[in-house]
mmCIF file of C-alpha atoms and ligand atoms in Angstrom:
data_model
loop_
_atom_site.group_PDB
_atom_site.id
_atom_site.type_symbol
_atom_site.label_atom_id
_atom_site.label_comp_id
_atom_site.label_asym_id
_atom_site.label_seq_id
_atom_site.Cartn_x
_atom_site.Cartn_y
_atom_site.Cartn_z
ATOM 1 C CA MET A 1 -3.733 38.615 -28.492
ATOM 2 C CA LYS A 2 -4.475 35.177 -27.059
ATOM 3 C CA LYS A 3 -1.570 32.953 -26.051
ATOM 4 C CA SER A 4 -1.015 29.634 -27.871
ATOM 5 C CA VAL A 5 -1.404 26.294 -26.179
ATOM 6 C CA VAL A 6 -0.561 22.872 -27.573
ATOM 7 C CA LEU A 7 -2.812 20.196 -26.192
ATOM 8 C CA TYR A 8 -1.459 16.663 -26.524
ATOM 9 C CA LYS A 9 -4.295 14.996 -24.676
ATOM 10 C CA ARG A 10 -7.989 15.291 -25.477
ATOM 11 C CA LEU A 11 -10.153 17.134 -22.951
ATOM 12 C CA SER A 12 -13.881 16.949 -22.228
ATOM 13 C CA ASP A 13 -16.040 19.424 -24.164
ATOM 14 C CA VAL A 14 -16.527 21.516 -21.021
ATOM 15 C CA LEU A 15 -12.812 21.893 -20.370
ATOM 16 C CA MET A 16 -12.004 22.402 -24.027
ATOM 17 C CA ALA A 17 -14.535 25.232 -24.208
ATOM 18 C CA ARG A 18 -13.064 26.814 -21.079
ATOM 19 C CA LEU A 19 -9.568 26.657 -22.505
ATOM 20 C CA GLN A 20 -10.611 28.007 -25.905
ATOM 21 C CA GLU A 21 -12.235 31.037 -24.283
ATOM 22 C CA GLN A 22 -8.835 32.147 -23.052
ATOM 23 C CA VAL A 23 -6.170 30.727 -25.362
ATOM 24 C CA ASP A 24 -5.661 29.497 -28.921
ATOM 25 C CA VAL A 25 -5.565 25.731 -28.831
ATOM 26 C CA THR A 26 -3.786 23.315 -31.181
ATOM 27 C CA LEU A 27 -4.773 19.711 -30.494
ATOM 28 C CA ILE A 28 -2.248 17.038 -31.385
ATOM 29 C CA ASP A 29 -3.078 13.349 -31.139
ATOM 30 C CA ASP A 30 -0.279 10.824 -30.691
ATOM 31 C CA PRO A 31 2.524 13.407 -30.369
ATOM 32 C CA ALA A 32 5.261 10.767 -30.148
ATOM 33 C CA GLY A 33 3.954 8.901 -33.214
ATOM 34 C CA VAL A 34 1.938 10.151 -36.159
ATOM 35 C CA GLY A 35 1.500 13.569 -34.535
ATOM 36 C CA LYS A 36 5.229 14.182 -34.109
ATOM 37 C CA ALA A 37 5.650 16.464 -37.156
ATOM 38 C CA ALA A 38 2.593 18.502 -36.135
ATOM 39 C CA LEU A 39 3.983 18.830 -32.611
ATOM 40 C CA HIS A 40 7.322 20.054 -33.932
ATOM 41 C CA ALA A 41 5.534 22.551 -36.149
ATOM 42 C CA ALA A 42 3.449 23.903 -33.254
ATOM 43 C CA LEU A 43 6.196 24.177 -30.624
ATOM 44 C CA PRO A 44 7.958 27.343 -31.904
ATOM 45 C CA THR A 45 4.900 29.523 -31.167
ATOM 46 C CA ALA A 46 3.603 27.676 -28.078
ATOM 47 C CA HIS A 47 3.325 29.482 -24.746
ATOM 48 C CA GLY A 48 1.845 26.495 -22.967
ATOM 49 C CA LEU A 49 1.650 22.721 -23.296
ATOM 50 C CA LEU A 50 -0.917 20.471 -21.648
ATOM 51 C CA GLY A 51 -0.987 16.693 -21.726
ATOM 52 C CA ALA A 52 0.430 13.495 -20.278
ATOM 53 C CA SER A 53 2.547 10.440 -21.006
ATOM 54 C CA MET A 54 5.047 12.168 -23.279
ATOM 55 C CA ARG A 55 8.755 12.505 -22.509
ATOM 56 C CA LEU A 56 9.765 16.159 -22.568
ATOM 57 C CA ASP A 57 13.493 16.713 -22.616
ATOM 58 C CA ASP A 58 15.842 19.549 -23.475
ATOM 59 C CA SER A 59 15.767 18.833 -27.208
ATOM 60 C CA LEU A 60 11.972 19.309 -27.337
ATOM 61 C CA LEU A 61 12.084 22.356 -25.061
ATOM 62 C CA ALA A 62 14.670 23.856 -27.423
ATOM 63 C CA LEU A 63 12.001 23.867 -30.149
ATOM 64 C CA ALA A 64 9.717 26.034 -27.983
ATOM 65 C CA PRO A 65 11.566 29.292 -27.196
ATOM 66 C CA GLN A 66 8.362 31.067 -26.042
ATOM 67 C CA LEU A 67 7.253 28.310 -23.715
ATOM 68 C CA GLU A 68 6.152 29.482 -20.260
ATOM 69 C CA VAL A 69 4.499 26.408 -18.787
ATOM 70 C CA VAL A 70 3.985 22.691 -19.246
ATOM 71 C CA SER A 71 0.911 21.458 -17.416
ATOM 72 C CA SER A 72 1.077 17.711 -16.913
ATOM 73 C CA VAL A 73 -2.121 15.738 -16.398
ATOM 74 C CA SER A 74 -0.380 13.446 -13.915
ATOM 75 C CA VAL A 75 1.076 13.521 -10.461
ATOM 76 C CA GLY A 76 4.277 11.766 -11.570
ATOM 77 C CA VAL A 77 6.823 14.023 -13.234
ATOM 78 C CA ASP A 78 9.425 11.434 -14.200
ATOM 79 C CA ASN A 79 8.738 12.136 -17.901
ATOM 80 C CA TYR A 80 10.197 15.615 -17.604
ATOM 81 C CA ASP A 81 13.809 16.786 -17.526
ATOM 82 C CA ILE A 82 13.296 19.214 -14.654
ATOM 83 C CA GLU A 83 16.847 20.578 -14.819
ATOM 84 C CA ALA A 84 16.247 21.572 -18.434
ATOM 85 C CA PHE A 85 12.939 23.212 -17.413
ATOM 86 C CA ASN A 86 14.771 25.204 -14.747
ATOM 87 C CA ARG A 87 17.571 26.214 -17.078
ATOM 88 C CA ARG A 88 15.069 27.469 -19.625
ATOM 89 C CA GLY A 89 12.780 29.098 -17.050
ATOM 90 C CA VAL A 90 9.780 26.947 -17.951
ATOM 91 C CA MET A 91 7.215 26.166 -15.249
ATOM 92 C CA LEU A 92 6.129 22.555 -14.752
ATOM 93 C CA THR A 93 2.848 21.777 -12.996
ATOM 94 C CA ASN A 94 1.213 18.481 -12.005
ATOM 95 C CA THR A 95 -2.090 17.232 -10.570
ATOM 96 C CA PRO A 96 -1.595 15.867 -7.050
ATOM 97 C CA ASP A 97 -4.367 15.256 -4.478
ATOM 98 C CA VAL A 98 -7.274 14.705 -6.887
ATOM 99 C CA LEU A 99 -6.045 11.187 -7.769
ATOM 100 C CA THR A 100 -4.897 10.028 -4.344
ATOM 101 C CA GLU A 101 -7.949 8.008 -3.304
ATOM 102 C CA THR A 102 -8.524 6.465 -6.732
ATOM 103 C CA THR A 103 -4.907 5.348 -6.967
ATOM 104 C CA ALA A 104 -5.102 3.795 -3.495
ATOM 105 C CA ASP A 105 -8.254 1.956 -4.651
ATOM 106 C CA THR A 106 -6.208 0.547 -7.535
ATOM 107 C CA GLY A 107 -3.617 -0.690 -5.049
ATOM 108 C CA PHE A 108 -6.285 -2.492 -3.074
ATOM 109 C CA ALA A 109 -7.898 -3.860 -6.227
ATOM 110 C CA LEU A 110 -4.573 -5.529 -7.049
ATOM 111 C CA ILE A 111 -4.017 -6.730 -3.486
ATOM 112 C CA LEU A 112 -7.454 -8.378 -3.457
ATOM 113 C CA ALA A 113 -7.239 -9.695 -7.008
ATOM 114 C CA CYS A 114 -3.890 -11.368 -6.294
ATOM 115 C CA ALA A 115 -4.842 -12.726 -2.873
ATOM 116 C CA ARG A 116 -8.195 -14.135 -3.998
ATOM 117 C CA ARG A 117 -6.992 -15.122 -7.496
ATOM 118 C CA VAL A 118 -9.860 -13.201 -9.063
ATOM 119 C CA VAL A 119 -8.496 -12.971 -12.605
ATOM 120 C CA GLU A 120 -7.106 -16.511 -12.720
ATOM 121 C CA LEU A 121 -10.371 -18.041 -11.463
ATOM 122 C CA ASP A 122 -12.483 -15.932 -13.795
ATOM 123 C CA GLY A 123 -10.472 -17.448 -16.676
ATOM 124 C CA TRP A 124 -10.862 -20.902 -15.123
ATOM 125 C CA ILE A 125 -14.672 -20.642 -15.148
ATOM 126 C CA ARG A 126 -14.754 -19.308 -18.703
ATOM 127 C CA ALA A 127 -12.547 -22.221 -19.814
ATOM 128 C CA GLY A 128 -15.248 -24.571 -18.562
ATOM 129 C CA HIS A 129 -13.349 -26.041 -15.581
ATOM 130 C CA TRP A 130 -16.015 -25.401 -12.921
ATOM 131 C CA LYS A 131 -17.597 -28.811 -12.618
ATOM 132 C CA ALA A 132 -17.775 -29.174 -8.823
ATOM 133 C CA SER A 133 -17.277 -26.989 -5.775
ATOM 134 C CA ILE A 134 -13.687 -25.808 -5.583
ATOM 135 C CA GLY A 135 -11.052 -27.310 -3.311
ATOM 136 C CA PRO A 136 -7.730 -26.217 -1.778
ATOM 137 C CA ALA A 137 -5.988 -26.040 -5.154
ATOM 138 C CA HIS A 138 -8.028 -22.919 -5.845
ATOM 139 C CA PHE A 139 -8.034 -21.304 -2.435
ATOM 140 C CA GLY A 140 -6.527 -17.866 -2.068
ATOM 141 C CA CYS A 141 -5.125 -16.196 1.035
ATOM 142 C CA ASP A 142 -6.663 -13.728 3.477
ATOM 143 C CA VAL A 143 -6.098 -10.008 3.206
ATOM 144 C CA GLN A 144 -7.903 -8.922 6.372
ATOM 145 C CA GLY A 145 -5.790 -9.159 9.500
ATOM 146 C CA LYS A 146 -2.516 -9.475 7.573
ATOM 147 C CA THR A 147 0.458 -7.104 7.418
ATOM 148 C CA LEU A 148 0.706 -4.529 4.657
ATOM 149 C CA GLY A 149 4.126 -2.987 4.017
ATOM 150 C CA ILE A 150 3.937 0.325 2.169
ATOM 151 C CA ILE A 151 7.080 1.630 0.509
ATOM 152 C CA GLY A 152 6.720 5.394 0.089
ATOM 153 C CA MET A 153 4.503 7.184 2.602
ATOM 154 C CA GLY A 154 3.248 10.107 0.525
ATOM 155 C CA ARG A 155 -0.395 10.892 -0.155
ATOM 156 C CA VAL A 156 -1.156 7.561 -1.853
ATOM 157 C CA GLY A 157 0.775 5.633 0.789
ATOM 158 C CA GLU A 158 -1.300 7.251 3.492
ATOM 159 C CA ALA A 159 -4.571 6.534 1.658
ATOM 160 C CA LEU A 160 -3.514 2.866 1.445
ATOM 161 C CA ALA A 161 -2.665 2.848 5.147
ATOM 162 C CA ARG A 162 -6.131 4.187 5.985
ATOM 163 C CA ARG A 163 -7.861 1.524 3.908
ATOM 164 C CA ALA A 164 -5.680 -1.213 5.380
ATOM 165 C CA ALA A 165 -6.094 -0.193 9.017
ATOM 166 C CA ALA A 166 -9.730 0.945 9.015
ATOM 167 C CA GLY A 167 -11.203 -1.330 6.358
ATOM 168 C CA PHE A 168 -9.228 -4.545 6.603
ATOM 169 C CA GLY A 169 -7.910 -4.583 10.163
ATOM 170 C CA MET A 170 -4.384 -4.928 8.826
ATOM 171 C CA GLN A 171 -1.162 -4.096 10.572
ATOM 172 C CA VAL A 172 0.568 -1.369 8.577
ATOM 173 C CA LEU A 173 4.335 -1.090 8.195
ATOM 174 C CA TYR A 174 5.974 1.552 6.070
ATOM 175 C CA HIS A 175 9.324 2.667 4.749
ATOM 176 C CA SER A 176 9.964 6.155 3.436
ATOM 177 C CA ARG A 177 12.703 8.773 3.317
ATOM 178 C CA ASN A 178 11.381 10.359 6.491
ATOM 179 C CA PRO A 179 9.337 8.776 9.277
ATOM 180 C CA ARG A 180 5.765 10.130 9.498
ATOM 181 C CA PRO A 181 4.794 10.153 13.208
ATOM 182 C CA GLU A 182 1.256 11.408 12.435
ATOM 183 C CA VAL A 183 0.663 8.405 10.145
ATOM 184 C CA GLU A 184 1.972 6.117 12.872
ATOM 185 C CA GLN A 185 -0.481 7.669 15.313
ATOM 186 C CA ARG A 186 -3.489 7.658 12.982
ATOM 187 C CA TYR A 187 -3.145 4.141 11.627
ATOM 188 C CA GLY A 188 -0.938 2.420 14.187
ATOM 189 C CA ALA A 189 1.679 2.129 11.447
ATOM 190 C CA GLY A 190 5.245 1.066 12.219
ATOM 191 C CA TYR A 191 8.305 2.506 10.498
ATOM 192 C CA ARG A 192 10.756 -0.149 9.275
ATOM 193 C CA SER A 193 14.008 -0.323 7.322
ATOM 194 C CA LEU A 194 13.423 -1.578 3.778
ATOM 195 C CA ARG A 195 14.870 -4.971 4.670
ATOM 196 C CA ALA A 196 12.713 -5.390 7.767
ATOM 197 C CA LEU A 197 9.572 -4.294 5.923
ATOM 198 C CA LEU A 198 10.182 -6.804 3.137
ATOM 199 C CA ALA A 199 10.793 -9.612 5.614
ATOM 200 C CA GLU A 200 7.756 -8.907 7.813
ATOM 201 C CA SER A 201 5.020 -8.013 5.299
ATOM 202 C CA ASP A 202 2.393 -10.283 3.758
ATOM 203 C CA PHE A 203 1.690 -7.656 1.095
ATOM 204 C CA VAL A 204 4.224 -5.104 -0.099
ATOM 205 C CA CYS A 205 2.880 -2.115 -2.013
ATOM 206 C CA LEU A 206 5.134 0.330 -3.869
ATOM 207 C CA THR A 207 4.067 3.977 -4.057
ATOM 208 C CA VAL A 208 7.396 5.816 -4.438
ATOM 209 C CA PRO A 209 8.052 8.285 -7.254
ATOM 210 C CA LEU A 210 10.624 7.166 -9.820
ATOM 211 C CA SER A 211 14.035 8.756 -9.273
ATOM 212 C CA ALA A 212 17.696 7.733 -9.383
ATOM 213 C CA ALA A 213 17.257 6.599 -5.771
ATOM 214 C CA THR A 214 14.220 4.396 -6.451
ATOM 215 C CA GLU A 215 15.090 2.896 -9.845
ATOM 216 C CA ASN A 216 15.399 -0.901 -9.365
ATOM 217 C CA LEU A 217 14.710 -0.461 -5.651
ATOM 218 C CA ILE A 218 13.240 -3.970 -5.673
ATOM 219 C CA GLY A 219 15.638 -6.437 -7.262
ATOM 220 C CA ALA A 220 16.596 -10.065 -6.715
ATOM 221 C CA ALA A 221 18.114 -9.406 -3.274
ATOM 222 C CA GLU A 222 15.010 -7.567 -2.057
ATOM 223 C CA LEU A 223 12.611 -10.167 -3.476
ATOM 224 C CA ALA A 224 14.640 -12.834 -1.684
ATOM 225 C CA LEU A 225 13.890 -11.097 1.619
ATOM 226 C CA MET A 226 10.114 -11.414 1.117
ATOM 227 C CA LYS A 227 8.137 -14.281 2.603
ATOM 228 C CA PRO A 228 7.386 -17.071 0.082
ATOM 229 C CA SER A 229 3.713 -16.423 0.876
ATOM 230 C CA ALA A 230 3.946 -12.672 0.194
ATOM 231 C CA ILE A 231 2.495 -10.623 -2.654
ATOM 232 C CA LEU A 232 4.149 -7.584 -4.295
ATOM 233 C CA VAL A 233 1.997 -4.789 -5.732
ATOM 234 C CA ASN A 234 3.426 -1.960 -7.826
ATOM 235 C CA ILE A 235 1.311 1.154 -8.413
ATOM 236 C CA ALA A 236 4.352 3.459 -8.621
ATOM 237 C CA ARG A 237 6.461 3.180 -11.780
ATOM 238 C CA GLY A 238 7.635 0.064 -13.599
ATOM 239 C CA ARG A 239 11.308 0.883 -13.269
ATOM 240 C CA VAL A 240 11.129 0.773 -9.467
ATOM 241 C CA VAL A 241 11.180 -3.020 -9.853
ATOM 242 C CA ASP A 242 13.840 -5.056 -11.659
ATOM 243 C CA GLU A 243 11.382 -6.829 -13.948
ATOM 244 C CA ALA A 244 13.706 -9.714 -14.884
ATOM 245 C CA ALA A 245 14.270 -10.450 -11.194
ATOM 246 C CA LEU A 246 10.530 -10.358 -10.557
ATOM 247 C CA VAL A 247 9.818 -12.745 -13.428
ATOM 248 C CA ASP A 248 12.394 -15.127 -11.996
ATOM 249 C CA ALA A 249 10.968 -14.903 -8.457
ATOM 250 C CA LEU A 250 7.403 -15.489 -9.685
ATOM 251 C CA LYS A 251 8.392 -18.311 -12.013
ATOM 252 C CA HIS A 252 10.146 -20.165 -9.216
ATOM 253 C CA LYS A 253 7.400 -19.264 -6.691
ATOM 254 C CA ARG A 254 9.870 -17.486 -4.416
ATOM 255 C CA ILE A 255 6.947 -15.179 -3.658
ATOM 256 C CA ARG A 256 3.262 -16.058 -3.963
ATOM 257 C CA GLY A 257 2.320 -13.488 -6.543
ATOM 258 C CA ALA A 258 2.394 -9.932 -7.791
ATOM 259 C CA GLY A 259 0.089 -7.260 -9.111
ATOM 260 C CA LEU A 260 1.485 -4.674 -11.500
ATOM 261 C CA ASP A 261 -0.291 -1.549 -12.676
ATOM 262 C CA VAL A 262 2.954 -0.215 -14.112
ATOM 263 C CA MET A 263 5.651 -1.863 -16.197
ATOM 264 C CA VAL A 264 9.089 -0.934 -17.491
ATOM 265 C CA LYS A 265 7.736 -0.743 -21.051
ATOM 266 C CA GLU A 266 4.226 0.630 -21.535
ATOM 267 C CA PRO A 267 2.233 -0.464 -23.461
ATOM 268 C CA LEU A 268 3.514 -3.923 -22.528
ATOM 269 C CA PRO A 269 5.003 -5.730 -25.570
ATOM 270 C CA MET A 270 3.234 -8.990 -26.379
ATOM 271 C CA ASP A 271 6.528 -10.929 -26.079
ATOM 272 C CA SER A 272 7.021 -9.812 -22.465
ATOM 273 C CA PRO A 273 7.786 -12.775 -20.161
ATOM 274 C CA LEU A 274 5.348 -11.205 -17.677
ATOM 275 C CA LEU A 275 2.526 -12.489 -19.873
ATOM 276 C CA GLN A 276 3.565 -16.106 -19.242
ATOM 277 C CA LEU A 277 3.059 -15.935 -15.477
ATOM 278 C CA GLU A 278 -0.130 -17.195 -13.838
ATOM 279 C CA ASN A 279 0.651 -15.782 -10.403
ATOM 280 C CA LEU A 280 0.660 -12.225 -11.735
ATOM 281 C CA VAL A 281 -2.187 -9.761 -12.252
ATOM 282 C CA LEU A 282 -1.604 -6.972 -14.756
ATOM 283 C CA THR A 283 -3.523 -3.745 -15.310
ATOM 284 C CA PRO A 284 -2.643 -1.153 -17.992
ATOM 285 C CA HIS A 285 -1.545 1.788 -15.778
ATOM 286 C CA ILE A 286 -5.073 2.447 -14.523
ATOM 287 C CA GLY A 287 -4.002 3.957 -11.172
ATOM 288 C CA SER A 288 -6.054 7.129 -11.619
ATOM 289 C CA ALA A 289 -8.169 5.977 -14.549
ATOM 290 C CA THR A 290 -11.754 6.557 -13.516
ATOM 291 C CA GLU A 291 -14.077 8.942 -15.330
ATOM 292 C CA GLU A 292 -14.387 11.174 -12.289
ATOM 293 C CA THR A 293 -10.721 11.301 -11.394
ATOM 294 C CA ARG A 294 -9.401 11.786 -14.914
ATOM 295 C CA GLU A 295 -11.821 14.711 -15.356
ATOM 296 C CA ALA A 296 -10.709 16.182 -12.013
ATOM 297 C CA MET A 297 -7.053 15.814 -13.076
ATOM 298 C CA ALA A 298 -7.721 17.494 -16.414
ATOM 299 C CA ARG A 299 -9.585 20.338 -14.650
ATOM 300 C CA CYS A 300 -6.685 20.793 -12.276
ATOM 301 C CA ALA A 301 -4.238 20.831 -15.207
ATOM 302 C CA VAL A 302 -6.308 23.464 -17.033
ATOM 303 C CA ASP A 303 -6.416 25.608 -13.864
ATOM 304 C CA ASN A 304 -2.637 25.319 -13.476
ATOM 305 C CA LEU A 305 -2.028 26.210 -17.114
ATOM 306 C CA LEU A 306 -4.332 29.227 -17.186
ATOM 307 C CA ALA A 307 -2.961 30.574 -13.896
ATOM 308 C CA ALA A 308 0.608 30.309 -15.166
ATOM 309 C CA LEU A 309 -0.223 31.983 -18.492
ATOM 310 C CA ALA A 310 -1.998 34.776 -16.611
ATOM 311 C CA GLY A 311 1.207 35.486 -14.704
ATOM 312 C CA GLN A 312 -0.016 33.925 -11.450
ATOM 313 C CA ARG A 313 1.696 31.232 -9.468
ATOM 314 C CA PRO A 314 -0.115 27.972 -10.337
ATOM 315 C CA ALA A 315 -1.363 25.939 -7.385
ATOM 316 C CA ASN A 316 0.694 22.872 -8.284
ATOM 317 C CA LEU A 317 4.031 24.256 -9.375
ATOM 318 C CA VAL A 318 6.651 21.491 -9.373
ATOM 319 C CA ASN A 319 9.762 23.655 -9.950
ATOM 320 C CA PRO A 320 9.310 26.915 -8.033
HETATM 321 C C1 LIG B 1 0.255 9.783 -12.531
HETATM 322 O O1 LIG B 1 -0.564 10.691 -12.460
HETATM 323 O O2 LIG B 1 1.465 9.966 -12.398
HETATM 324 C C2 LIG B 1 -0.277 8.427 -12.805
HETATM 325 O O3 LIG B 1 0.682 7.448 -12.731
HETATM 326 C C3 LIG B 1 -0.901 8.427 -14.170
HETATM 327 O O4 LIG B 1 0.123 8.589 -15.103
#
């Protein structure tokens, strides 16, 4: 008899067909909203779950006594109560590697958009303000030749360092739990304490996973250490930054600007004070959101799920 899988994210036809060859699939749209009752009804017989962007805690796991594996279509696993997974003997898998380069591209898109005021000036043209050639009031700042401080030197951090050093002739500084001598050698990067990195960098990019140690890592005190000309970019998780402190720093121009791909509350509520700031560029958590990369992530998640259900060790097991 085929095993049962609850899918809470739509897959391409190709991947869906591959999955259906091997398992019985129940597709649930909007599992935290209108699909919640259907999810609860499907969990008791589910052997596997595949999806993304849904919090999975002990109370949901308790509804799925036969569950063997949850295959997340994401690299981040902050949505999952890993202790509860371990206690219940449920495997958790993720999709690292395939999204590294695309996520680093998103970081650079925000760095460039903030520095060169791309979004603001696009709006300025559309509002009919372009009547003569622009002057200093609309100048941006250089990216090439500047100093990029990367907080978190994992895969994405390293891909940012490569772009910065090889593509933009930037000096790279980094802060992470452990120094990475090979990254220092490859990209001429310098390890710094968090304080020193914040004080020396022209651009600060966050790539750390969310954990108790990184929640609110950047607050008022840290923002105060940054140069008034510096730009903060967050492609990690919203809660790594104290959003109220960032709003205050941007409002009072204590830093030049910021680019956020992630926010504390997603989707961003329309009454968020972030929406009032001109020196801020926002994107809706698009880090890995290209057609190619999202398909590669989904393929990786299907591989992980099927391997686990076949009794093999999946390639990307988070909780061995
Ligand atoms: C990830 O994979 O963790 C990205 O942030 C998309 O959610």
